[in-house]
JSON list of C-alpha atoms in Angstrom, two decimals:
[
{"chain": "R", "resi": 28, "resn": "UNK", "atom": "CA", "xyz": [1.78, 44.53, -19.07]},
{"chain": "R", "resi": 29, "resn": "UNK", "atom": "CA", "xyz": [4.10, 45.31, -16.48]},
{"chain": "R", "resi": 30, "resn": "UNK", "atom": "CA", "xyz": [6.83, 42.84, -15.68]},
{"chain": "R", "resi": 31, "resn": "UNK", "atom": "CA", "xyz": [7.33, 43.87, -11.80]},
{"chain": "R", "resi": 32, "resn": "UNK", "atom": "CA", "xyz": [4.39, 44.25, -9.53]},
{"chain": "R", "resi": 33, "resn": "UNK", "atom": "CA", "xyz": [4.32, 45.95, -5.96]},
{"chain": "R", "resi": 34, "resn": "UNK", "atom": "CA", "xyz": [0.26, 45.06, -4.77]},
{"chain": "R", "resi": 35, "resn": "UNK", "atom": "CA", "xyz": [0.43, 47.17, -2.01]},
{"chain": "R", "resi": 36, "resn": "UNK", "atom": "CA", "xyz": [0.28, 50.94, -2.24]},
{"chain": "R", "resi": 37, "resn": "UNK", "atom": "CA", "xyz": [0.67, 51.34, 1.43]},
{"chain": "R", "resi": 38, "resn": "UNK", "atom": "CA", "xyz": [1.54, 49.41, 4.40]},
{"chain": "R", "resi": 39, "resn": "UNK", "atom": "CA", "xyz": [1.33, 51.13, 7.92]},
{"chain": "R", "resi": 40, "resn": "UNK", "atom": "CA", "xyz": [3.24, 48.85, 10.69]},
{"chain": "R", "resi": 41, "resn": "UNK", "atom": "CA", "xyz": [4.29, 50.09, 14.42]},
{"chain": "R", "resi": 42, "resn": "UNK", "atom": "CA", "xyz": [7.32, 50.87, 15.49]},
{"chain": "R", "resi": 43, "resn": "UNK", "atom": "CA", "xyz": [9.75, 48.22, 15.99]},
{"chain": "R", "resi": 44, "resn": "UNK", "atom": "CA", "xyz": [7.66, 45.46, 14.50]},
{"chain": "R", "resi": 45, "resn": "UNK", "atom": "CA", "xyz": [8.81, 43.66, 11.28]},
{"chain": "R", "resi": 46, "resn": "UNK", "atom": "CA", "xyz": [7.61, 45.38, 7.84]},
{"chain": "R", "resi": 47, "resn": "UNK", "atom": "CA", "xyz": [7.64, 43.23, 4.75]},
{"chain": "R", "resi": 48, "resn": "UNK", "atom": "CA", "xyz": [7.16, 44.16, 1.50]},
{"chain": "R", "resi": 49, "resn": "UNK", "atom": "CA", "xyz": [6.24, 42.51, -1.31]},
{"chain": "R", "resi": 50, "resn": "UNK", "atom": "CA", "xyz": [6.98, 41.76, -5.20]},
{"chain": "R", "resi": 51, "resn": "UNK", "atom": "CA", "xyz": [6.15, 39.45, -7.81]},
{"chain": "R", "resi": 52, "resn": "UNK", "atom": "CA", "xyz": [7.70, 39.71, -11.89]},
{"chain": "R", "resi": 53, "resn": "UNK", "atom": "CA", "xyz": [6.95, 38.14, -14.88]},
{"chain": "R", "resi": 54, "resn": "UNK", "atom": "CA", "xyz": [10.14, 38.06, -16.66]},
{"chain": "R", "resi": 55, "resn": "UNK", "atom": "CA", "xyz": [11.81, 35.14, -16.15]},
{"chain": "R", "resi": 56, "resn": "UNK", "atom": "CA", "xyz": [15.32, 36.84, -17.69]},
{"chain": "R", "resi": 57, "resn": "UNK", "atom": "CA", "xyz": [15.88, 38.78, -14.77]},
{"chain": "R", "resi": 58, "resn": "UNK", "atom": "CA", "xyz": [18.82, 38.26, -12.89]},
{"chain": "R", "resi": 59, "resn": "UNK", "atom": "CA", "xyz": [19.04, 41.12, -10.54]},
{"chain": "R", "resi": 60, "resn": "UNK", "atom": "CA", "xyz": [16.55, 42.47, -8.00]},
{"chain": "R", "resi": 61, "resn": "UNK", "atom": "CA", "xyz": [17.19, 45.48, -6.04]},
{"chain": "R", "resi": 62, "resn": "UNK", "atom": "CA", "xyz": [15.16, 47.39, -3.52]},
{"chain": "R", "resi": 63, "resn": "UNK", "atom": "CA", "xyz": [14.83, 51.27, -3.77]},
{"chain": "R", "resi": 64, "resn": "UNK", "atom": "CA", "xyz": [14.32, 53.87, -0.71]},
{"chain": "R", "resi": 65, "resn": "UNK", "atom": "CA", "xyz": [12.46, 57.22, -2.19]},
{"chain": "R", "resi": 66, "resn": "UNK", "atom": "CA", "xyz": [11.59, 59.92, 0.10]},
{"chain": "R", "resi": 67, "resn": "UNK", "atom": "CA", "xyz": [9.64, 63.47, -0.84]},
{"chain": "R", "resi": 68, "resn": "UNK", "atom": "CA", "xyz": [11.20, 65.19, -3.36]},
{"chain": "R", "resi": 69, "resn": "UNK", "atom": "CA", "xyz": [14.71, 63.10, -3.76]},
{"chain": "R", "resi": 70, "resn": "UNK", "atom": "CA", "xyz": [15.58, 60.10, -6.30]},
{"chain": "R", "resi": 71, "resn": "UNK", "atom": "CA", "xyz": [15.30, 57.00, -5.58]},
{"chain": "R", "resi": 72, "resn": "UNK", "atom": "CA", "xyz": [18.49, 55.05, -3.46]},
{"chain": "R", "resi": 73, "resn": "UNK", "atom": "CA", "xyz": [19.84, 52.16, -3.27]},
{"chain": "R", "resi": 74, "resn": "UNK", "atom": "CA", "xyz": [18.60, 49.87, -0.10]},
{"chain": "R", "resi": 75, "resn": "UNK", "atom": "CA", "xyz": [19.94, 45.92, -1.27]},
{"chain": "R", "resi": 76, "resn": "UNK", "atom": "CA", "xyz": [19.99, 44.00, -4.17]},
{"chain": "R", "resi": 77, "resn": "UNK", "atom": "CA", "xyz": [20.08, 39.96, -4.86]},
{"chain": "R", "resi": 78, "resn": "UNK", "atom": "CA", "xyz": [21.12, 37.76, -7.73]},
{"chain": "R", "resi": 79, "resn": "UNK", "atom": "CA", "xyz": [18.79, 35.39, -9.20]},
{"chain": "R", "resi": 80, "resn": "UNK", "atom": "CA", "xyz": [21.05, 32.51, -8.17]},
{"chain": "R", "resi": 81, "resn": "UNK", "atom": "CA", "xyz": [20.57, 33.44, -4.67]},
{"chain": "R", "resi": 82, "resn": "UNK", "atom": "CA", "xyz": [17.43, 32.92, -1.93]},
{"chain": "R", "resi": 83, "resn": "UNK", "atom": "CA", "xyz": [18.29, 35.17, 0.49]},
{"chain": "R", "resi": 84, "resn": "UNK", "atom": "CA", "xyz": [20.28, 38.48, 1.30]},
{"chain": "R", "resi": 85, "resn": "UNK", "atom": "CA", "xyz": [21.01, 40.25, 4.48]},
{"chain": "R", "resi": 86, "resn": "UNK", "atom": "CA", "xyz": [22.39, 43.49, 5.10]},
{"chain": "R", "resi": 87, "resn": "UNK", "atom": "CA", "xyz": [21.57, 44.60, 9.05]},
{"chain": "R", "resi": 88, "resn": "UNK", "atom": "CA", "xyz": [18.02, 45.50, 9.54]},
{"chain": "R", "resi": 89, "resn": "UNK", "atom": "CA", "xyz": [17.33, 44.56, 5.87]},
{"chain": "R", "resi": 90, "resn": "UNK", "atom": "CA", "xyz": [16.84, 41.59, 4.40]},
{"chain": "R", "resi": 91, "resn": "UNK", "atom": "CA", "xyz": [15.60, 40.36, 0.60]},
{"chain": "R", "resi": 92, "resn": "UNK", "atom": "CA", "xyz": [14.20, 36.88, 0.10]},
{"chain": "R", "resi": 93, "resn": "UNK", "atom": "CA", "xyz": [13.79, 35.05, -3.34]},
{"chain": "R", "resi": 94, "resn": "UNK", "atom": "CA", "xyz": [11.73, 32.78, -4.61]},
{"chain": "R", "resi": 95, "resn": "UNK", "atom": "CA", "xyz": [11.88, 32.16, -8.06]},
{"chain": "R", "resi": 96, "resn": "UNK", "atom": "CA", "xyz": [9.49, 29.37, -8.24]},
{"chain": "R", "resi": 97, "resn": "UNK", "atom": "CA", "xyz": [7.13, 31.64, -7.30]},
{"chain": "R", "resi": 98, "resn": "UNK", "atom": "CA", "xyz": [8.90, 34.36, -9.00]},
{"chain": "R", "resi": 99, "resn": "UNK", "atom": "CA", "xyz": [8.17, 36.58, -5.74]},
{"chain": "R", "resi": 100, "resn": "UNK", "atom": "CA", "xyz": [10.40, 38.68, -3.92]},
{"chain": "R", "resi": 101, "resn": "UNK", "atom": "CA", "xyz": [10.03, 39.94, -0.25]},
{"chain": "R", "resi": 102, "resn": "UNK", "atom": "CA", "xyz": [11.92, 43.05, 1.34]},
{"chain": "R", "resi": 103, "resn": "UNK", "atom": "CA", "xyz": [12.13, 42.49, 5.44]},
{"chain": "R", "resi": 104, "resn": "UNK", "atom": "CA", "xyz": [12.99, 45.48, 7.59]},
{"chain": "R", "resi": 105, "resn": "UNK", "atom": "CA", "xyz": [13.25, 44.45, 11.40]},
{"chain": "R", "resi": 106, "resn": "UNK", "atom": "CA", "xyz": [13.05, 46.32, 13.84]},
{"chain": "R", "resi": 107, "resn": "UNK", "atom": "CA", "xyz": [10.86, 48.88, 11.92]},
{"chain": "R", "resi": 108, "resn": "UNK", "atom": "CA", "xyz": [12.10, 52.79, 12.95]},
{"chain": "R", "resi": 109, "resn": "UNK", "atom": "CA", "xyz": [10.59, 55.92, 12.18]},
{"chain": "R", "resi": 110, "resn": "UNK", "atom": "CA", "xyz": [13.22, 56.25, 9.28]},
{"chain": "R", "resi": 111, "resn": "UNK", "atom": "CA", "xyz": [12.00, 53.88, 7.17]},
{"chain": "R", "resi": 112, "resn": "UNK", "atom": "CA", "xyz": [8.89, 56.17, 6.28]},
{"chain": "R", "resi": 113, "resn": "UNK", "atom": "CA", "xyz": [9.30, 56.10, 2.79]},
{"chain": "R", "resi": 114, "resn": "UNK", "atom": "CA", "xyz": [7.85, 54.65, -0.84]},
{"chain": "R", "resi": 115, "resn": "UNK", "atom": "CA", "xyz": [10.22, 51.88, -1.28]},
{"chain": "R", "resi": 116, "resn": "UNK", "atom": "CA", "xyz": [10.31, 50.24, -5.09]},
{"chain": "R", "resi": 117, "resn": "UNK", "atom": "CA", "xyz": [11.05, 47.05, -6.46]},
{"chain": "R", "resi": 118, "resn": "UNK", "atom": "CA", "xyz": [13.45, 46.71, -9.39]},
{"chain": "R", "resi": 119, "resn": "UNK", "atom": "CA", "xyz": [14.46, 44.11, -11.72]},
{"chain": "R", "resi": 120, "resn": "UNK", "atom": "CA", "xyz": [17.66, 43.91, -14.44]},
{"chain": "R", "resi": 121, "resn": "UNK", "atom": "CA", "xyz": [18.37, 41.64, -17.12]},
{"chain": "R", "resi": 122, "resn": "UNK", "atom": "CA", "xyz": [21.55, 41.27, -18.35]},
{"chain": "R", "resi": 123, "resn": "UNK", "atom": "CA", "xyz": [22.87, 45.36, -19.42]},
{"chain": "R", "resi": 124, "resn": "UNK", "atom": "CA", "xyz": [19.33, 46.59, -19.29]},
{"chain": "R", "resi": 125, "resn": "UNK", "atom": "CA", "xyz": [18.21, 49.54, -17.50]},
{"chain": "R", "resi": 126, "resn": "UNK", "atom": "CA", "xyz": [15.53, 48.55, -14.46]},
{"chain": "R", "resi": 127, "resn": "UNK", "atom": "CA", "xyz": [12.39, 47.92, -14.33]},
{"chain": "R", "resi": 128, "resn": "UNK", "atom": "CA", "xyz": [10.69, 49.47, -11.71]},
{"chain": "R", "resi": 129, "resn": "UNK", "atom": "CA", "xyz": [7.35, 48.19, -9.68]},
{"chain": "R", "resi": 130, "resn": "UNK", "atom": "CA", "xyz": [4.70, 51.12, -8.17]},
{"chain": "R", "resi": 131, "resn": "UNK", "atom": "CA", "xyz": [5.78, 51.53, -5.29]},
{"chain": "R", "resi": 132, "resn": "UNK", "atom": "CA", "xyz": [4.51, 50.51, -1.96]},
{"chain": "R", "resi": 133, "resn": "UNK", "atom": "CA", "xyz": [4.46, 53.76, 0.75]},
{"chain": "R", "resi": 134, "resn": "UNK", "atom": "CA", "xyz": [5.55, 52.60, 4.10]},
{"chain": "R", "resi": 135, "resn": "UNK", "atom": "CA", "xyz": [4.52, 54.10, 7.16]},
{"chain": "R", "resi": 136, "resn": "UNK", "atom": "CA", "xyz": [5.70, 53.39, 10.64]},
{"chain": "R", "resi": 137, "resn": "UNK", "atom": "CA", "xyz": [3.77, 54.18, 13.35]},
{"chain": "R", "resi": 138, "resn": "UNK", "atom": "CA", "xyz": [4.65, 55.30, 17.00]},
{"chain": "G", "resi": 27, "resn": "UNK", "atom": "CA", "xyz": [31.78, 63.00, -3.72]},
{"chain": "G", "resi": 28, "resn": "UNK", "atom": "CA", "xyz": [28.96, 64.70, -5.81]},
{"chain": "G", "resi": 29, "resn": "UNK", "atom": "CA", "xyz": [26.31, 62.48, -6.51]},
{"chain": "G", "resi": 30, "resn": "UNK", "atom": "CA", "xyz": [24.30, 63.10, -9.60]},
{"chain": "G", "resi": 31, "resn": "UNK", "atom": "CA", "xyz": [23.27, 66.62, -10.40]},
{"chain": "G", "resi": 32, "resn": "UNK", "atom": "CA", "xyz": [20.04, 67.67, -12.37]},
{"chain": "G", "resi": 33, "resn": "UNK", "atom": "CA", "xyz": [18.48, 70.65, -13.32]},
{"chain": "G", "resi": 34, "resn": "UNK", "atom": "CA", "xyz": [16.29, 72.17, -12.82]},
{"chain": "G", "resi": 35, "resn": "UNK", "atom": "CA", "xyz": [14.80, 71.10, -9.94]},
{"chain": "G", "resi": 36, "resn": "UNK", "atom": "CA", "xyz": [11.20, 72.13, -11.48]},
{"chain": "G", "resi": 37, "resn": "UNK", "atom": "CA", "xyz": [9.70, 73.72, -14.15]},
{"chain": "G", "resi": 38, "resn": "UNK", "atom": "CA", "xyz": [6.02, 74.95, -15.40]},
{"chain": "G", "resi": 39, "resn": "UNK", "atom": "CA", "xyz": [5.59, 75.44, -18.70]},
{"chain": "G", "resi": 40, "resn": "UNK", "atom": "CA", "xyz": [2.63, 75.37, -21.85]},
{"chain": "G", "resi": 41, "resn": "UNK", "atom": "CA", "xyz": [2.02, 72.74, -23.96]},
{"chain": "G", "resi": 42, "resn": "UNK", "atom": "CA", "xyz": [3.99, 73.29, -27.37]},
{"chain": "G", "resi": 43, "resn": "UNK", "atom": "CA", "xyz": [6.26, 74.71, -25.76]},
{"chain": "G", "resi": 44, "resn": "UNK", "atom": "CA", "xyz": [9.99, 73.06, -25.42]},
{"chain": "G", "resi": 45, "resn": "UNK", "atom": "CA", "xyz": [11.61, 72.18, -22.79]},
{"chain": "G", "resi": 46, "resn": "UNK", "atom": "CA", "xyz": [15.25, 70.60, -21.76]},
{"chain": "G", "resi": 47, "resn": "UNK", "atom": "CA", "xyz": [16.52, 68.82, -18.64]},
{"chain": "G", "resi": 48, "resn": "UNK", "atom": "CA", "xyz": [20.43, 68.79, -17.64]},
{"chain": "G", "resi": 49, "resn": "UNK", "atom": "CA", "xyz": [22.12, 65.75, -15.84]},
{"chain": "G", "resi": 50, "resn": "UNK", "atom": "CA", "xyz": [25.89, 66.07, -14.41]},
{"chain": "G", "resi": 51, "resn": "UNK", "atom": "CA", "xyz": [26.48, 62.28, -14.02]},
{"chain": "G", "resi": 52, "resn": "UNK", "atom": "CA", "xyz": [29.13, 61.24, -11.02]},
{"chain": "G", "resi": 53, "resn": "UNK", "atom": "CA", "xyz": [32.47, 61.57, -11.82]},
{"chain": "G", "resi": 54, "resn": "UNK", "atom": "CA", "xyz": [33.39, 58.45, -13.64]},
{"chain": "G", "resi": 55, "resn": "UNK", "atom": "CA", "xyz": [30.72, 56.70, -14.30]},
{"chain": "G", "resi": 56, "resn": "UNK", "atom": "CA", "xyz": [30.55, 55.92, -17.84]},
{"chain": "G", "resi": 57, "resn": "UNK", "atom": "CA", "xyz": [26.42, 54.47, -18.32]},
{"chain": "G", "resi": 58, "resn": "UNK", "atom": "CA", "xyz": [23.54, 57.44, -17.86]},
{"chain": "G", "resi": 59, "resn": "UNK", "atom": "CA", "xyz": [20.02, 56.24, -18.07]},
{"chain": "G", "resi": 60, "resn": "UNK", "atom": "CA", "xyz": [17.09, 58.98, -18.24]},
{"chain": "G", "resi": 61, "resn": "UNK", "atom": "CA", "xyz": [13.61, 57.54, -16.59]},
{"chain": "G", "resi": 62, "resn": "UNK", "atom": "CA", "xyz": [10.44, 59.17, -16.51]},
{"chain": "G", "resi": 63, "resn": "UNK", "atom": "CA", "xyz": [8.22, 58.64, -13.21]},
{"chain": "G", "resi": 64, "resn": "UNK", "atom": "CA", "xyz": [4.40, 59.51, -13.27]},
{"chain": "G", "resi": 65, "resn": "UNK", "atom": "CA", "xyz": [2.22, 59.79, -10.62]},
{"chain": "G", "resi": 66, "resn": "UNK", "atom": "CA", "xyz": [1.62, 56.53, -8.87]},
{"chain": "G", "resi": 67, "resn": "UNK", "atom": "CA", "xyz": [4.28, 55.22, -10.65]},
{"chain": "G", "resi": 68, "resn": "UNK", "atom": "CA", "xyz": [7.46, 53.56, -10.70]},
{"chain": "G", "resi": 69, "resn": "UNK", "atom": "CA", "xyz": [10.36, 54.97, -12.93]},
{"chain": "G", "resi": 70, "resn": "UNK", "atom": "CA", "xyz": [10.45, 53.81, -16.69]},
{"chain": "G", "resi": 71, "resn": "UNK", "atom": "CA", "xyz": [13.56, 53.98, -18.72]},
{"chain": "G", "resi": 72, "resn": "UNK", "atom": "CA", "xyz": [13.49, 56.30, -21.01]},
{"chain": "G", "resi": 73, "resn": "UNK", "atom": "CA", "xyz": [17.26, 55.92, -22.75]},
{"chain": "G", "resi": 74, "resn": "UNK", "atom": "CA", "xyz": [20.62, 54.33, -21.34]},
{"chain": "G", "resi": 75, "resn": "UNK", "atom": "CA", "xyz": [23.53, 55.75, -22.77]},
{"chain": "G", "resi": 76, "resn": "UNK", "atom": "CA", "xyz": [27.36, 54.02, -22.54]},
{"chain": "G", "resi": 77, "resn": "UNK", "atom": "CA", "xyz": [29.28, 56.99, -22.74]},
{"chain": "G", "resi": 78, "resn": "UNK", "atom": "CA", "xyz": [28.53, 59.21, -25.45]},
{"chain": "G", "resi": 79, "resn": "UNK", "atom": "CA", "xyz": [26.47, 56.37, -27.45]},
{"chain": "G", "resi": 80, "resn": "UNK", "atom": "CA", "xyz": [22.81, 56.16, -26.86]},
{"chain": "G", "resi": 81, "resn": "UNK", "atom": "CA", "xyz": [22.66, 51.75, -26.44]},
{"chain": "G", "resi": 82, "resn": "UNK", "atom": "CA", "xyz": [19.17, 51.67, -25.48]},
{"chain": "G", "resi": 83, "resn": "UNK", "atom": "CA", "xyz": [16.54, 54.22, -26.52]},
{"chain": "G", "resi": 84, "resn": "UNK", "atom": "CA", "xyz": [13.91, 52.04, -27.49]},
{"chain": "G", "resi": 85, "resn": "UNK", "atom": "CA", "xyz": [10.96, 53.72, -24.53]},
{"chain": "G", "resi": 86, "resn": "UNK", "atom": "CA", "xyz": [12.07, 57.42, -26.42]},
{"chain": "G", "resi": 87, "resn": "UNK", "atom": "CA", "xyz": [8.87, 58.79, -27.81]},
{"chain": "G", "resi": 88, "resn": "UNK", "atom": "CA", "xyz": [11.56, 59.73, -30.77]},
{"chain": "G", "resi": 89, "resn": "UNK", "atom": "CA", "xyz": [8.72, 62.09, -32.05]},
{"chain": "G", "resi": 90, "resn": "UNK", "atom": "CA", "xyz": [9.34, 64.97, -29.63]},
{"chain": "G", "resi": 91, "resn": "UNK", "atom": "CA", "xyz": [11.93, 63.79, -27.43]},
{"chain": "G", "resi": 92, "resn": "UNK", "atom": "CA", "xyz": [15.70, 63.73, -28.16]},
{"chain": "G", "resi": 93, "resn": "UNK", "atom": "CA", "xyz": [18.99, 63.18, -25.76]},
{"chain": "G", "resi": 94, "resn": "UNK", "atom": "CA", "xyz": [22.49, 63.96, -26.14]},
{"chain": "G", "resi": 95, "resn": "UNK", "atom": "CA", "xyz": [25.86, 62.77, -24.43]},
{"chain": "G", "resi": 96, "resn": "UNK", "atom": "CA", "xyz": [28.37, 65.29, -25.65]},
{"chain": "G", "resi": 97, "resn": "UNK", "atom": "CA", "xyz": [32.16, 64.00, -24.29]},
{"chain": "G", "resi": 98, "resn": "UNK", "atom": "CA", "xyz": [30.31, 61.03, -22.50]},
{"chain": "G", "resi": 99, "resn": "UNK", "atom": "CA", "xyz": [29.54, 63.46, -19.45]},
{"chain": "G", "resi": 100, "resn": "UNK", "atom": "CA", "xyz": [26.50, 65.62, -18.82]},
{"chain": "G", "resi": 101, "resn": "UNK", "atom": "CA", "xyz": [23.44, 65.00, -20.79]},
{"chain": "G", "resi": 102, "resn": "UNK", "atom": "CA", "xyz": [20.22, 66.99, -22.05]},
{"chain": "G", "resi": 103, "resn": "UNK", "atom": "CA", "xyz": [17.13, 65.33, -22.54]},
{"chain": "G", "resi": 104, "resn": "UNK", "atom": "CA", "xyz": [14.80, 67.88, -24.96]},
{"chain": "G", "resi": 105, "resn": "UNK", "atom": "CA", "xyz": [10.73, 67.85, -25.18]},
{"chain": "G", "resi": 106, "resn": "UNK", "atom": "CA", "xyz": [9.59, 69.80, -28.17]},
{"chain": "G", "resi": 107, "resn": "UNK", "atom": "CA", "xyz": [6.54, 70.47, -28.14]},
{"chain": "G", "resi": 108, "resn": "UNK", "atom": "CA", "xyz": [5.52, 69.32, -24.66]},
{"chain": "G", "resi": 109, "resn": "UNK", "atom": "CA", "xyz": [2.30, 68.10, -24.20]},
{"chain": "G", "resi": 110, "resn": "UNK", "atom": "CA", "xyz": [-0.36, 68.01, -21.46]},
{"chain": "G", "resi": 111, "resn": "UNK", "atom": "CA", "xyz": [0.67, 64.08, -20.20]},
{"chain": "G", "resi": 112, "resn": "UNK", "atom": "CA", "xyz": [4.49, 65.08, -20.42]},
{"chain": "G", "resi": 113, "resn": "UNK", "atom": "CA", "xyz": [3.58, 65.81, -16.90]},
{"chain": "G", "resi": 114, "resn": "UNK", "atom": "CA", "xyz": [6.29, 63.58, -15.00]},
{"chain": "G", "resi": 115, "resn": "UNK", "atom": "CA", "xyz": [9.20, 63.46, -12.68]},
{"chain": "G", "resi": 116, "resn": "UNK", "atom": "CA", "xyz": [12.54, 63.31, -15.19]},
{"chain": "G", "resi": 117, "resn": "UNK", "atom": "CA", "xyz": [15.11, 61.37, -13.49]},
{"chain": "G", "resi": 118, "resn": "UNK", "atom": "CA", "xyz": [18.91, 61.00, -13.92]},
{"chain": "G", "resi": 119, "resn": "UNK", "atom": "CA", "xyz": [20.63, 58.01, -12.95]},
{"chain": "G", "resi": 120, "resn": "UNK", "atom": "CA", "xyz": [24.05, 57.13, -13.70]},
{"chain": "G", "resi": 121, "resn": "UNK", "atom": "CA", "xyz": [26.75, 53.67, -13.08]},
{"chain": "G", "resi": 122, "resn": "UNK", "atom": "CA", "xyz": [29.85, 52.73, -12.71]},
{"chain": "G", "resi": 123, "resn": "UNK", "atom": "CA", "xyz": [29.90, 50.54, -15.95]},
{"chain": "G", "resi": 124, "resn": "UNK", "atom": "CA", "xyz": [27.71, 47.69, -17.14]},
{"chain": "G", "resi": 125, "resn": "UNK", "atom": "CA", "xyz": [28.74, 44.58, -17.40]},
{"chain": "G", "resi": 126, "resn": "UNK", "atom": "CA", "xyz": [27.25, 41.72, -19.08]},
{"chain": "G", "resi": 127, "resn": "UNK", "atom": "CA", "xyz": [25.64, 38.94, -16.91]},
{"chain": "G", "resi": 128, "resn": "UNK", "atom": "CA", "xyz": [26.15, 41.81, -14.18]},
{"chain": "G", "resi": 129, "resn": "UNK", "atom": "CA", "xyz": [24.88, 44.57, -12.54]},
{"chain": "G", "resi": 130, "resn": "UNK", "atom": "CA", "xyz": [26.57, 47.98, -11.12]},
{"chain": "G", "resi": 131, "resn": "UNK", "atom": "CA", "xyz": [24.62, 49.66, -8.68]},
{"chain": "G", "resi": 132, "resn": "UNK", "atom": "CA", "xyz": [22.46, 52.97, -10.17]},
{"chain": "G", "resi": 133, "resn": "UNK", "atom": "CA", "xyz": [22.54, 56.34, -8.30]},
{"chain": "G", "resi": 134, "resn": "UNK", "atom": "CA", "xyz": [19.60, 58.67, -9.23]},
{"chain": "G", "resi": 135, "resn": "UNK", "atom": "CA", "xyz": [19.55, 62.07, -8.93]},
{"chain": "G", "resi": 136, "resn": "UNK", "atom": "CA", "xyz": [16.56, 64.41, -7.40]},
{"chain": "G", "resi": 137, "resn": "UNK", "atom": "CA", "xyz": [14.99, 65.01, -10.92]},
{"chain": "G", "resi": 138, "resn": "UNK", "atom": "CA", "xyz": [13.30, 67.36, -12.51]},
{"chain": "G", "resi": 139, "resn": "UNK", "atom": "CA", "xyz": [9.53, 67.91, -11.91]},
{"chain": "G", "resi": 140, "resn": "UNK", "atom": "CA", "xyz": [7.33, 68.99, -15.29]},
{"chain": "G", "resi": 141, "resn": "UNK", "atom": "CA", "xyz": [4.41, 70.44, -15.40]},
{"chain": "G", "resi": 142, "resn": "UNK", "atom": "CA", "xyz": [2.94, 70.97, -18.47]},
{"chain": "G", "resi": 143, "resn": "UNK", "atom": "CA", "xyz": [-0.33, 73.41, -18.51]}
]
């Protein structure tokens, strides 16, 4: 069963417009969630993370929102660029654990 | 700085045959973590090591894989034999340190990409 779910595969959104991605997790011991950039043929990097104990996290054109209610987790990248082509994954930690990873949703921005 | 180093970058190979993969950590950081990634897939841990001790290797199909940490630096992650859905991106990732009730950002490498035949 997996603990972190990305629904969307792929999301294609113009230039400049706002892109938000979306997670949900089951595990209600996580108390980390980070955001991973992957392009072709590199690892996977570090965009922004947020602790459980927070609802929201900015960081420039990025921002991570938290609801644990709902135990749903949005990435929001405004204004989109070219740049931000990429698969971007949703990660969780609990405690010294390694992450768990979501699918992957593949981002596409448009001209 | 270096970030982490694996090699090789691919490799082809038949089933039953072996195969190893070779992480160079950064400098420093003391926790390693191997993660497979299939197709369409996020990464799964595989084993998290705290310097030379292997802390986590529960996901380690122990019955053809194995890992070592020699000196808490590099590590080799073994498949012997391989087998057709060993097929997979191997990635690398390494931390500062791990801290409980915290969290210490991971930086992956470019991995390896298997395919078995």
């Amino acid at each position: 069963d997996q603990q972190v779910k990305q629904n969307s595969p792929s999301l294609s959104v113009q230039e400049g417009r706002i892109s938000i991605l979306n997670c949900d997790y089951t595990n209600s011991m996580f108390d980390y969630f980070l955001w991973y950039k992957k392009y072709p043929a590199e690892g996977p990097t570090f965009l922004i993370s947020i602790s459980s104990i927070k609802d929201k996290n900015e960081d420039g054109r990025f921002t991570v929102f938290l609801n644990k209610s709902a135990k749903h987790l949005s990435l929001h990248i405004v204004p989109s660029q070219p740049g931000d082509s990429a698969v971007y994954f949703c990660a969780a930690v609990g405690g010294a654990d390694g992450l768990t990873f979501g699918k992957g949703t593949h981002l596409i921005i448009q001209p | 700085e270096a970030g982490v180093v694996q090699s090789p970058r691919y490799k082809i190979i038949e089933k039953k045959q072996p195969v190893a993969f070779w992480c160079n950590p950064i400098s420093g950081h003391n926790t390693l973590y191997w993660y497979r990634q299939n197709l369409g897939q996020g990464p799964e841990l595989l084993i998290r090591y705290e310097n030379e001790e292997a802390v986590d290797d529960s996901q380690l199909p122990k019955d053809r894989f194995s890992a070592e940490r020699l000196k808490g630096v590099d590590s080799t992650l073994k498949i012997q034999p391989a087998e057709l859905g060993d097929s997979a991106v191997y990635l690398c990732a390494s931390s500062l340190v791990v801290v409980a009730g915290g969290f210490d950002e991971q930086f992956f490498g470019p991995g390896t990409r298997l395919t078995v035949l």
